[in-house]
Tab-separated table of C-alpha atoms and ligand atoms in Angstrom:
chain	number	residue	atom	x	y	z
A	226	MET	CA	10.002	-20.225	-4.102
A	227	GLU	CA	7.180	-19.792	-2.188
A	228	LEU	CA	5.151	-16.997	-3.117
A	229	LYS	CA	4.660	-15.187	0.425
A	230	GLN	CA	9.177	-15.511	-0.310
A	231	LEU	CA	9.040	-14.325	-3.629
A	232	TYR	CA	6.504	-11.826	-3.162
A	233	ARG	CA	8.360	-10.105	-0.265
A	234	GLU	CA	12.005	-10.238	-2.094
A	235	ILE	CA	10.654	-8.070	-4.803
A	236	VAL	CA	9.241	-6.271	-1.770
A	237	ASN	CA	13.039	-5.840	-0.986
A	238	GLU	CA	14.562	-5.421	-4.471
A	239	HIS	CA	12.787	-2.456	-5.241
A	240	ASN	CA	13.235	-0.557	-1.912
A	241	LEU	CA	16.726	-1.615	-1.615
A	242	HIS	CA	17.227	-0.626	-5.675
A	243	PRO	CA	14.879	1.769	-6.190
A	244	VAL	CA	15.027	1.876	-10.441
A	245	HIS	CA	13.192	4.856	-10.686
A	246	LYS	CA	13.439	7.169	-7.739
A	247	GLY	CA	14.042	10.513	-8.755
A	248	LYS	CA	12.551	13.767	-9.060
A	249	MET	CA	11.978	14.666	-12.583
A	250	GLU	CA	12.303	18.359	-14.221
A	251	ASN	CA	10.301	19.283	-16.770
A	252	ALA	CA	7.947	16.386	-16.299
A	253	ASP	CA	3.814	17.043	-18.590
A	254	LEU	CA	2.101	15.637	-15.122
A	255	VAL	CA	3.556	15.683	-11.617
A	256	LEU	CA	0.934	14.335	-8.676
A	257	ARG	CA	1.784	13.796	-4.932
A	258	GLY	CA	-0.737	10.975	-3.301
A	259	VAL	CA	-0.573	10.944	0.958
A	260	ASN	CA	-2.065	7.855	2.331
A	261	PRO	CA	-2.486	9.867	6.100
A	262	SER	CA	-2.843	6.870	7.341
A	263	CYS	CA	0.580	4.997	6.924
A	264	GLY	CA	2.057	8.300	6.314
A	265	ASP	CA	2.756	6.873	2.394
A	266	ASP	CA	3.689	10.363	0.147
A	267	ILE	CA	4.734	10.525	-2.780
A	268	THR	CA	4.318	12.693	-6.039
A	269	LEU	CA	4.397	11.253	-9.664
A	270	TYR	CA	6.141	12.807	-12.815
A	271	LEU	CA	4.741	11.500	-16.043
A	272	LYS	CA	6.259	13.190	-19.257
A	273	LEU	CA	3.972	12.235	-21.910
A	274	GLU	CA	4.908	11.763	-26.418
A	275	GLY	CA	1.223	12.898	-27.466
A	276	GLU	CA	-0.970	10.231	-26.089
A	277	ALA	CA	1.886	7.809	-24.424
A	278	ILE	CA	3.801	8.131	-21.476
A	279	SER	CA	7.448	8.646	-22.487
A	280	GLU	CA	8.684	8.561	-19.381
A	281	ALA	CA	8.199	8.728	-15.259
A	282	SER	CA	9.642	8.028	-12.051
A	283	TYR	CA	8.357	9.134	-8.435
A	284	ASP	CA	10.076	10.716	-5.400
A	285	GLY	CA	8.865	10.775	-1.690
A	286	SER	CA	8.715	8.061	1.203
A	287	GLY	CA	6.438	5.952	2.719
A	288	CYS	CA	6.352	1.865	3.891
A	289	ALA	CA	8.022	-1.306	2.016
A	290	ILE	CA	4.312	-2.207	0.230
A	291	SER	CA	3.656	1.490	-0.997
A	292	GLN	CA	8.414	2.505	-2.388
A	293	ALA	CA	7.648	-0.871	-3.995
A	294	SER	CA	4.760	-0.686	-5.893
A	295	VAL	CA	5.367	2.325	-7.229
A	296	ASP	CA	8.491	1.877	-8.326
A	297	MET	CA	7.115	-0.886	-9.729
A	298	MET	CA	4.571	0.575	-11.631
A	299	VAL	CA	6.423	3.268	-13.119
A	300	ASP	CA	8.700	0.259	-14.920
A	301	GLN	CA	5.675	-1.046	-15.976
A	302	ILE	CA	3.524	2.164	-17.707
A	303	ILE	CA	7.053	3.727	-19.730
A	304	GLY	CA	6.424	3.262	-22.888
A	305	LYS	CA	3.016	2.573	-22.366
A	306	LYS	CA	-0.553	4.687	-24.261
A	307	LYS	CA	-2.197	6.271	-21.142
A	308	ASP	CA	-5.126	4.528	-21.440
A	309	GLU	CA	-3.411	1.113	-21.165
A	310	ALA	CA	-1.918	2.576	-18.616
A	311	ILE	CA	-5.341	3.236	-16.687
A	312	LYS	CA	-6.273	0.220	-17.236
A	313	LEU	CA	-3.225	-1.410	-15.892
A	314	ALA	CA	-4.218	0.210	-12.684
A	315	GLU	CA	-8.039	-0.815	-13.087
A	316	THR	CA	-6.576	-4.395	-13.107
A	317	PHE	CA	-3.757	-3.573	-10.472
A	318	MET	CA	-6.680	-1.795	-7.870
A	319	GLY	CA	-9.438	-5.027	-9.152
A	320	MET	CA	-6.691	-7.239	-7.662
A	321	ILE	CA	-5.951	-5.667	-4.068
A	322	LYS	CA	-9.124	-5.117	-3.682
A	323	GLY	CA	-10.051	-8.937	-4.569
A	324	GLU	CA	-12.251	-8.438	-7.239
A	325	ILE	CA	-10.158	-9.920	-9.807
A	326	THR	CA	-8.669	-12.988	-9.507
A	327	ASP	CA	-8.178	-14.667	-13.078
A	328	GLU	CA	-4.971	-16.185	-13.739
A	329	GLU	CA	-4.492	-14.092	-17.794
A	330	SER	CA	-5.797	-10.134	-15.603
A	331	ILE	CA	-2.599	-10.675	-12.848
A	332	GLU	CA	-0.453	-11.861	-15.690
A	333	ALA	CA	-0.818	-8.654	-17.368
A	334	LEU	CA	0.533	-6.845	-14.740
A	335	ASP	CA	4.372	-9.041	-14.670
A	336	GLU	CA	6.057	-8.177	-11.734
A	337	ALA	CA	3.011	-5.926	-9.396
A	338	ALA	CA	1.041	-9.673	-9.421
A	339	ALA	CA	3.643	-10.288	-6.369
A	340	LEU	CA	1.576	-8.185	-4.428
A	341	GLN	CA	-1.385	-10.344	-5.078
A	342	ASP	CA	-1.435	-11.224	-1.204
A	343	VAL	CA	-1.871	-7.589	-0.209
A	344	ALA	CA	-5.840	-8.767	-0.563
A	345	HIS	CA	-5.572	-10.544	2.548
A	346	MET	CA	-4.202	-7.451	3.985
A	347	PRO	CA	-6.883	-5.143	4.392
A	348	ALA	CA	-4.470	-2.875	6.616
A	349	ARG	CA	-2.004	-1.917	3.402
A	350	VAL	CA	-4.271	-1.975	0.368
A	351	LYS	CA	-4.337	1.848	0.580
A	352	CYS	CA	-0.214	1.469	0.348
A	353	ALA	CA	-0.187	-1.171	-2.814
A	354	VAL	CA	-2.602	0.947	-4.590
A	355	LEU	CA	-1.382	4.517	-3.192
A	356	GLY	CA	0.743	5.240	-6.466
A	357	TRP	CA	-1.621	3.182	-8.937
A	358	HIS	CA	-4.278	4.932	-8.307
A	359	THR	CA	-2.497	8.394	-8.530
A	360	MET	CA	-1.513	7.903	-11.861
A	361	GLN	CA	-4.778	6.925	-12.649
A	362	GLU	CA	-6.349	10.485	-11.014
A	363	MET	CA	-3.476	12.849	-13.789
A	364	LEU	CA	-4.098	11.114	-16.743
A	365	GLU	CA	-7.952	10.844	-16.550
A	366	HIS	CA	-8.152	14.467	-14.932
A	367	PRO	CA	-4.636	15.640	-16.161
A	368	GLU	CA	-5.913	19.431	-14.793
A	369	LYS	CA	-5.019	18.637	-11.386
A	370	ALA	CA	-1.319	17.431	-12.264
A	371	VAL	CA	0.189	20.342	-14.056
A	372	PRO	CA	3.686	21.373	-12.453
A	373	GLU	CA	4.764	24.159	-10.313
A	374	ASN	CA	6.569	26.279	-12.701
B	642	ZN	ZN1	1.922	2.394	3.691
């Protein structure tokens, strides 16, 4: 299968059948991420158990790339340690910016590696990294991600 076709199918699949979409009650960290240049607007929810992310979900709306990217991201970070999730976010953002191209690093991103082509679509970079950037921000600065109760 050609990469472009694979990419389109994965993006479509996550848009039609998102796996992790939905508000989470009793989340430990909640942070909204907005990409005004496209209108993508997501809220990410994380539940922590010690150093690990035990549950994660997102809610919101936006273009196909932003939604597929955050759905894939959530799929990957559940069960990961916080520092592993941050490392994945750095790898993903590096890949999208075209700074990380070695296969081994990109393979660690699993399905999200399908978004590598976004590196050639500068207008969509912010869409693709929105969820990952939001996740990194809330783990590195949890004081910004205190849920409103
Ligand atoms: Zn977008």
